[in-house]
Amino acid sequence: MTSSTSLRQGLADELAQGGQLTDPAWRSAVEAVPRELFLGDTVFRPNGTQWEPVHRDQLGDDEWLRRVYSNTTWVTQVEGISASSALGPLSGRPTSSSTLPSLVLRMLELADIREGDKVLEIGTGTGYSTAILCHRLGDEAVCSVEYDEGLAATAARQLQAAGCSPHLITGDGLRGYQDGADYDSVIATCAVRTIPPSWLWQLRDGGSIVTTISGWMLASGLIRLVLDEEGVARGRFTGEKVSYMLARPHERPPRPTFYPHPGTIRNARVSPELLDDWTAQFVAQLAAPSAELVRTGEGIALIDVATGSQAWTEPHGDGWTVHQDGPLQLWDQVEDALALWEKEGAPDQTAFGMTVTEWDQTVWLGDPKGPSWRLPA
């Protein structure tokens, strides 16, 4: 049978060669923590538009372990149903997963965690990243919050099996965990639309927040923010193409089936194909943060559930036309932002930064005095 220990070493080698694992202390954690304890005996894999449960006994132990120690995200829950409980393929959104190890380690190295630091992890999930933290810092230095009661209970059992005893909290991670403050670092394994003020309040001066800023267009940006003594956190986006599931309180509202309204019609100044670009989609989301992005057969649609506003595009000759309906002119907002971004040379996400206070949060282009967009409250 393939040795779990040798597979952990192989995974560490792969992450080191890829540049995601440079610190010997984190390497030691990767080699020590048995990932198979945190995946149970069943995971989901994509099968067309559905998620199909895959069982360890179907694959055999050797193949199962090879998959466990691949640098892959394994979905463990879909629409609140765990892989072990699924009776067959499921449709819907993944609601929990074991994140690919390279991203786990990238987040930890970006946080610049040192010996003696205290860390608040938002999103325990399976508990694998929590165990990595415990191995490096010790159980007493790690607090981890999980929103889903079932996931929290499973993670607690799996962490105990791995010999880890961090502070585990079941609740809304957007509130943090005041009893464990002050923290040297907050690390979120979920995306947020805006930084919760509680994370700032529970962070020591000079502490950091590592998270992905996302939204209802599902455009993401990875960032490390550092808190100064005046209570202002600042940072720049790394530019990496990283995405996480949105924190459940920040998730998109239920949306009915999209039916296009004719609305007002005009020629589009910007091609909707531009939104295939990682940064362009991020800019569009900044400009219309309450809109969802839907890709139609021939173009895109922007839909604001709260106001009923919509915009959708269709090809017309060598260009595009846009239809807009409702109180918000969604495509106007997006076009203006994209035109400004292109005027600045269409830089990648590393040109963007963020400033966060208790009362205001902005993403800016170039520097804090450059063009900026406020994040939703």
Coordinates of C-alpha atoms in Angstrom, one line a residue:
M1 CA 0.0 0.0 0.0
T2 CA 1.2 3.5 -0.8
S3 CA 2.6 5.3 2.3
S4 CA 0.7 8.4 3.5
T5 CA 4.0 9.7 4.9
S6 CA 5.7 9.4 1.5
L7 CA 2.7 11.1 -0.2
R8 CA 2.9 14.0 2.2
Q9 CA 6.5 14.5 1.4
G10 CA 5.7 14.3 -2.3
L11 CA 3.1 17.0 -1.8
A12 CA 5.5 19.2 0.1
D13 CA 8.1 18.8 -2.7
E14 CA 5.4 19.7 -5.3
L15 CA 4.4 22.9 -3.4
A16 CA 8.0 23.9 -2.8
Q17 CA 8.8 23.5 -6.5
G18 CA 5.7 25.6 -7.3
G19 CA 6.8 28.4 -5.0
Q20 CA 3.9 28.1 -2.6
L21 CA 6.0 26.6 0.2
T22 CA 9.2 28.4 1.1
D23 CA 9.2 28.3 4.9
P24 CA 10.7 25.1 6.4
A25 CA 8.2 25.4 9.4
W26 CA 5.2 25.2 7.0
R27 CA 6.9 22.4 5.1
S28 CA 7.2 20.4 8.4
A29 CA 3.4 21.0 8.9
V30 CA 2.5 19.7 5.5
E31 CA 4.6 16.6 6.0
A32 CA 3.1 16.0 9.4
V33 CA -0.6 16.5 8.9
P34 CA -2.5 13.5 7.4
R35 CA -4.9 15.1 5.0
E36 CA -6.9 11.9 4.6
L37 CA -8.3 12.3 8.1
F38 CA -10.0 15.5 6.9
L39 CA -11.7 14.1 3.8
G40 CA -13.4 11.1 5.4
D41 CA -14.2 8.3 2.9
T42 CA -16.3 10.3 0.3
V43 CA -15.9 13.5 -1.7
F44 CA -17.7 15.0 -4.7
R45 CA -16.2 15.3 -8.1
P46 CA -17.8 17.2 -11.0
N47 CA -19.7 15.2 -13.6
G48 CA -21.2 17.5 -16.3
T49 CA -23.4 20.0 -14.4
Q50 CA -23.7 17.8 -11.3
W51 CA -21.6 16.7 -8.4
E52 CA -21.0 13.0 -8.1
P53 CA -20.0 11.3 -4.8
V54 CA -16.9 9.2 -5.0
H55 CA -16.2 6.6 -2.3
R56 CA -12.9 5.4 -1.1
D57 CA -13.9 1.7 -1.4
Q58 CA -14.7 2.4 -5.1
L59 CA -11.2 3.5 -5.9
G60 CA -9.2 1.4 -3.5
D61 CA -6.8 2.7 -0.8
D62 CA -3.8 3.5 -3.1
E63 CA -5.8 5.5 -5.6
W64 CA -7.8 7.2 -2.9
L65 CA -4.6 8.4 -1.1
R66 CA -3.1 9.5 -4.4
R67 CA -6.1 11.7 -4.9
V68 CA -6.1 13.0 -1.4
Y69 CA -2.5 14.2 -1.7
S70 CA -2.9 15.7 -5.1
N71 CA -2.9 19.5 -5.2
T72 CA -6.6 19.6 -5.7
T73 CA -9.7 21.1 -4.1
W74 CA -12.1 18.4 -3.1
V75 CA -15.7 19.4 -2.6
T76 CA -17.2 17.9 0.5
Q77 CA -20.6 19.5 0.7
V78 CA -23.2 20.6 -2.0
E79 CA -26.2 22.8 -1.0
G80 CA -25.7 21.7 2.6
I81 CA -25.5 18.0 1.9
S82 CA -22.3 16.2 2.7
A83 CA -20.7 13.8 0.3
S84 CA -21.1 11.0 2.8
S85 CA -24.8 11.6 3.0
A86 CA -25.5 11.9 -0.8
L87 CA -27.4 9.1 -2.3
G88 CA -26.4 10.0 -5.9
P89 CA -25.3 13.0 -8.0
L90 CA -26.4 16.4 -6.9
S91 CA -27.0 19.7 -8.6
G92 CA -26.3 23.1 -7.1
R93 CA -23.5 25.1 -5.5
P94 CA -20.7 23.6 -3.5
T95 CA -21.0 24.9 0.1
S96 CA -17.8 23.4 1.6
S97 CA -14.6 21.9 0.4
S98 CA -11.1 20.9 1.3
T99 CA -9.1 23.7 -0.4
L100 CA -6.2 22.8 -2.6
P101 CA -3.1 22.6 -0.4
S102 CA -1.1 25.1 -2.5
L103 CA -3.7 27.8 -1.8
V104 CA -3.9 26.9 1.9
L105 CA -0.1 27.4 2.1
R106 CA -0.1 30.5 0.0
M107 CA -2.6 32.2 2.3
L108 CA -0.5 31.2 5.4
E109 CA 2.8 32.4 3.9
L110 CA 1.1 35.6 2.7
A111 CA 0.0 36.3 6.3
D112 CA 3.7 36.3 7.3
I113 CA 2.9 34.4 10.5
R114 CA 5.7 34.1 13.1
E115 CA 6.4 31.9 16.1
G116 CA 4.3 33.1 19.0
D117 CA 1.6 34.7 16.9
K118 CA -2.1 34.2 17.7
V119 CA -4.3 33.5 14.6
L120 CA -8.1 33.7 14.0
E121 CA -9.2 31.5 11.2
I122 CA -12.5 32.2 9.6
G123 CA -14.0 29.0 8.1
T124 CA -12.8 25.8 9.8
G125 CA -14.2 23.7 6.9
T126 CA -12.8 20.2 7.1
G127 CA -10.2 21.3 9.6
Y128 CA -7.1 20.6 7.5
S129 CA -5.8 24.2 7.4
T130 CA -6.6 24.5 11.1
A131 CA -4.4 21.4 11.8
I132 CA -1.6 23.0 9.7
L133 CA -1.8 26.1 11.9
C134 CA -1.8 24.0 15.1
H135 CA 1.3 22.2 14.0
R136 CA 3.2 25.4 13.4
L137 CA 1.9 27.6 16.3
G138 CA 0.5 25.2 18.9
D139 CA -3.2 24.6 19.8
E140 CA -3.5 27.5 22.2
A141 CA -2.5 30.0 19.5
V142 CA -5.3 29.0 17.0
C143 CA -9.0 30.0 17.1
S144 CA -11.1 28.8 14.3
V145 CA -14.8 29.7 13.6
E146 CA -17.2 27.7 11.5
Y147 CA -20.7 28.8 10.5
D148 CA -22.2 25.4 9.7
E149 CA -22.9 23.3 12.8
G150 CA -22.6 20.0 11.0
L151 CA -19.3 20.9 9.5
A152 CA -18.0 22.3 12.8
A153 CA -18.8 19.0 14.6
T154 CA -17.2 16.9 11.9
A155 CA -14.1 19.1 11.9
A156 CA -13.8 18.8 15.7
R157 CA -13.8 15.0 15.5
Q158 CA -11.2 15.1 12.6
L159 CA -9.0 17.5 14.4
Q160 CA -9.1 15.4 17.6
A161 CA -8.2 12.3 15.5
A162 CA -5.2 14.3 14.2
G163 CA -4.1 15.2 17.8
C164 CA -5.1 18.8 17.6
S165 CA -7.0 20.8 20.2
P166 CA -7.5 24.4 18.9
H167 CA -10.2 26.8 20.1
L168 CA -13.2 25.9 17.9
I169 CA -16.2 28.2 17.7
T170 CA -19.5 27.5 15.9
G171 CA -21.0 30.7 14.8
D172 CA -20.8 33.6 12.4
G173 CA -17.1 34.1 11.5
L174 CA -17.9 37.7 10.3
R175 CA -18.2 38.5 14.0
G176 CA -14.8 37.0 14.8
Y177 CA -14.2 35.7 18.3
Q178 CA -13.8 38.5 20.8
D179 CA -12.8 36.2 23.7
G180 CA -9.6 35.2 21.9
A181 CA -8.5 38.7 20.9
D182 CA -6.1 40.4 20.2
Y183 CA -4.9 38.5 17.2
D184 CA -1.8 38.9 15.2
S185 CA -3.5 37.6 12.0
V186 CA -7.0 37.0 10.7
I187 CA -7.1 34.5 7.8
A188 CA -10.3 33.8 6.0
T189 CA -10.9 30.6 4.0
C190 CA -14.0 32.1 2.6
A191 CA -14.5 35.3 0.5
V192 CA -16.2 38.4 1.7
R193 CA -17.9 41.4 0.0
T194 CA -16.5 43.7 2.6
I195 CA -14.3 43.5 5.7
P196 CA -16.3 42.9 8.9
P197 CA -15.5 45.7 11.4
S198 CA -15.1 43.0 14.1
W199 CA -12.0 41.7 12.4
L200 CA -10.4 45.2 12.8
W201 CA -11.5 45.5 16.4
Q202 CA -10.0 42.1 17.3
L203 CA -6.7 42.7 15.6
R204 CA -3.6 44.1 17.3
D205 CA -1.9 47.2 15.9
G206 CA 0.4 46.0 13.1
G207 CA -1.7 42.8 12.7
S208 CA -2.9 41.6 9.3
I209 CA -6.0 40.3 7.5
V210 CA -5.6 37.9 4.6
T211 CA -8.7 37.3 2.6
T212 CA -10.3 37.4 -0.8
I213 CA -12.6 40.2 -1.7
S214 CA -15.4 38.9 -3.9
G215 CA -19.0 39.7 -4.7
W216 CA -22.1 38.7 -6.5
M217 CA -20.4 38.6 -9.9
L218 CA -18.0 36.1 -8.2
A219 CA -14.9 38.1 -9.2
S220 CA -12.2 37.8 -6.6
G221 CA -9.0 39.5 -5.4
L222 CA -6.5 38.2 -2.9
I223 CA -5.2 40.8 -0.5
R224 CA -3.2 41.2 2.8
L225 CA -4.3 44.2 4.8
V226 CA -2.1 45.6 7.7
L227 CA -3.7 47.6 10.5
D228 CA -2.0 50.7 11.7
E229 CA -2.2 52.3 15.2
E230 CA -5.0 54.7 14.0
G231 CA -7.3 51.7 13.2
V232 CA -6.9 51.9 9.4
A233 CA -6.0 48.8 7.4
R234 CA -4.3 49.1 4.0
G235 CA -3.0 46.7 1.4
R236 CA -2.6 45.8 -2.2
F237 CA -4.0 42.9 -4.1
T238 CA -1.6 40.2 -5.0
G239 CA -3.0 39.7 -8.6
E240 CA -3.3 35.9 -8.2
K241 CA -6.3 34.2 -9.7
V242 CA -7.7 32.9 -6.4
S243 CA -11.3 32.3 -5.5
Y244 CA -13.1 31.1 -2.5
M245 CA -16.8 30.5 -1.7
L246 CA -18.5 33.6 -0.3
A247 CA -19.1 33.6 3.4
R248 CA -22.7 32.5 3.8
P249 CA -24.1 35.8 5.2
H250 CA -22.5 37.5 2.1
E251 CA -23.9 35.0 -0.4
R252 CA -26.1 36.0 -3.4
P253 CA -29.8 36.3 -2.7
P254 CA -32.1 33.8 -4.3
R255 CA -32.8 34.8 -7.9
P256 CA -35.7 33.9 -10.1
T257 CA -35.2 32.6 -13.6
F258 CA -33.9 35.4 -15.8
Y259 CA -36.4 36.8 -18.4
P260 CA -34.9 39.6 -20.5
H261 CA -36.9 42.8 -20.6
P262 CA -36.6 45.0 -23.8
G263 CA -35.9 48.2 -21.8
T264 CA -34.0 51.0 -23.4
I265 CA -31.6 49.9 -26.2
R266 CA -28.3 51.5 -27.3
N267 CA -25.0 50.5 -28.8
A268 CA -22.5 49.2 -26.2
R269 CA -19.3 51.2 -25.9
V270 CA -17.4 48.3 -24.4
S271 CA -17.6 44.7 -25.5
P272 CA -19.1 42.3 -23.0
E273 CA -16.4 39.9 -24.0
L274 CA -14.0 42.0 -22.0
L275 CA -15.6 40.5 -18.9
D276 CA -13.8 37.3 -19.7
D277 CA -10.7 39.0 -18.3
W278 CA -10.0 38.4 -14.6
T279 CA -9.4 42.0 -13.7
A280 CA -12.1 43.4 -15.9
Q281 CA -14.7 41.3 -14.2
F282 CA -13.4 42.5 -10.9
V283 CA -13.7 46.2 -12.0
A284 CA -17.3 45.5 -13.2
Q285 CA -18.2 44.1 -9.8
L286 CA -16.8 47.2 -8.1
A287 CA -18.9 49.4 -10.3
A288 CA -22.2 47.4 -9.8
P289 CA -21.7 45.5 -6.5
S290 CA -25.4 44.5 -6.2
A291 CA -25.6 42.9 -9.6
E292 CA -25.1 39.2 -10.5
L293 CA -23.4 38.3 -13.8
V294 CA -25.1 35.6 -15.9
R295 CA -23.6 34.4 -19.2
T296 CA -26.3 33.9 -21.8
G297 CA -26.0 32.1 -25.1
E298 CA -24.8 35.2 -27.0
G299 CA -23.7 37.7 -24.4
I300 CA -24.0 38.5 -20.7
A301 CA -26.8 39.7 -18.4
L302 CA -26.5 41.8 -15.2
I303 CA -29.3 41.3 -12.7
D304 CA -30.0 43.2 -9.5
V305 CA -32.6 41.2 -7.5
A306 CA -33.3 43.9 -5.0
T307 CA -34.4 46.6 -7.5
G308 CA -35.4 44.4 -10.4
S309 CA -32.8 46.2 -12.6
Q310 CA -31.3 44.3 -15.5
A311 CA -29.0 44.8 -18.4
W312 CA -28.3 42.3 -21.2
T313 CA -26.2 42.4 -24.4
E314 CA -26.6 40.9 -27.8
P315 CA -24.5 41.0 -30.9
H316 CA -25.3 43.6 -33.5
G317 CA -23.3 43.8 -36.7
D318 CA -19.7 44.1 -35.8
G319 CA -20.5 45.3 -32.2
W320 CA -23.0 44.9 -29.5
T321 CA -26.3 46.4 -28.3
V322 CA -27.3 46.6 -24.6
H323 CA -30.8 46.6 -23.2
Q324 CA -31.3 48.2 -19.8
D325 CA -34.4 48.1 -17.6
G326 CA -35.2 49.2 -14.0
P327 CA -34.0 52.0 -11.7
L328 CA -30.3 51.2 -12.0
Q329 CA -28.5 51.6 -15.3
L330 CA -26.2 48.7 -14.6
W331 CA -24.4 48.6 -17.9
D332 CA -23.7 52.3 -17.7
Q333 CA -22.1 51.8 -14.3
V334 CA -19.9 49.0 -15.6
E335 CA -19.0 50.7 -18.9
D336 CA -17.8 53.9 -17.1
A337 CA -15.6 51.9 -14.8
L338 CA -14.1 49.7 -17.6
A339 CA -13.5 52.8 -19.7
L340 CA -11.6 54.4 -16.8
W341 CA -9.6 51.2 -16.2
E342 CA -8.7 51.0 -19.9
K343 CA -7.7 54.7 -19.9
E344 CA -5.2 53.8 -17.1
G345 CA -3.7 51.1 -19.3
A346 CA -5.9 48.2 -18.2
P347 CA -3.4 47.1 -15.5
D348 CA -3.8 43.8 -13.7
Q349 CA -5.0 43.5 -10.1
T350 CA -1.6 44.3 -8.6
A351 CA -2.4 47.9 -9.5
F352 CA -5.3 47.9 -7.1
G353 CA -5.3 48.4 -3.4
M354 CA -7.7 48.8 -0.5
T355 CA -8.2 51.1 2.5
V356 CA -10.5 49.9 5.3
T357 CA -11.8 51.9 8.3
E358 CA -14.7 51.2 10.7
W359 CA -17.0 53.4 8.6
D360 CA -15.7 53.2 5.0
Q361 CA -14.0 50.8 2.7
T362 CA -12.7 51.6 -0.7
V363 CA -10.8 49.8 -3.5
W364 CA -8.5 52.2 -5.4
L365 CA -6.5 52.1 -8.6
G366 CA -2.9 53.2 -8.6
D367 CA -2.8 54.8 -5.1
P368 CA -5.3 55.8 -2.4
K369 CA -5.9 59.2 -4.1
G370 CA -6.6 57.6 -7.5
P371 CA -9.9 56.4 -8.9
S372 CA -11.8 54.5 -6.2
W373 CA -15.0 52.5 -5.6
R374 CA -16.7 52.0 -2.2
L375 CA -17.6 48.5 -1.2
P376 CA -21.1 47.7 -0.1
A377 CA -21.9 48.2 3.6

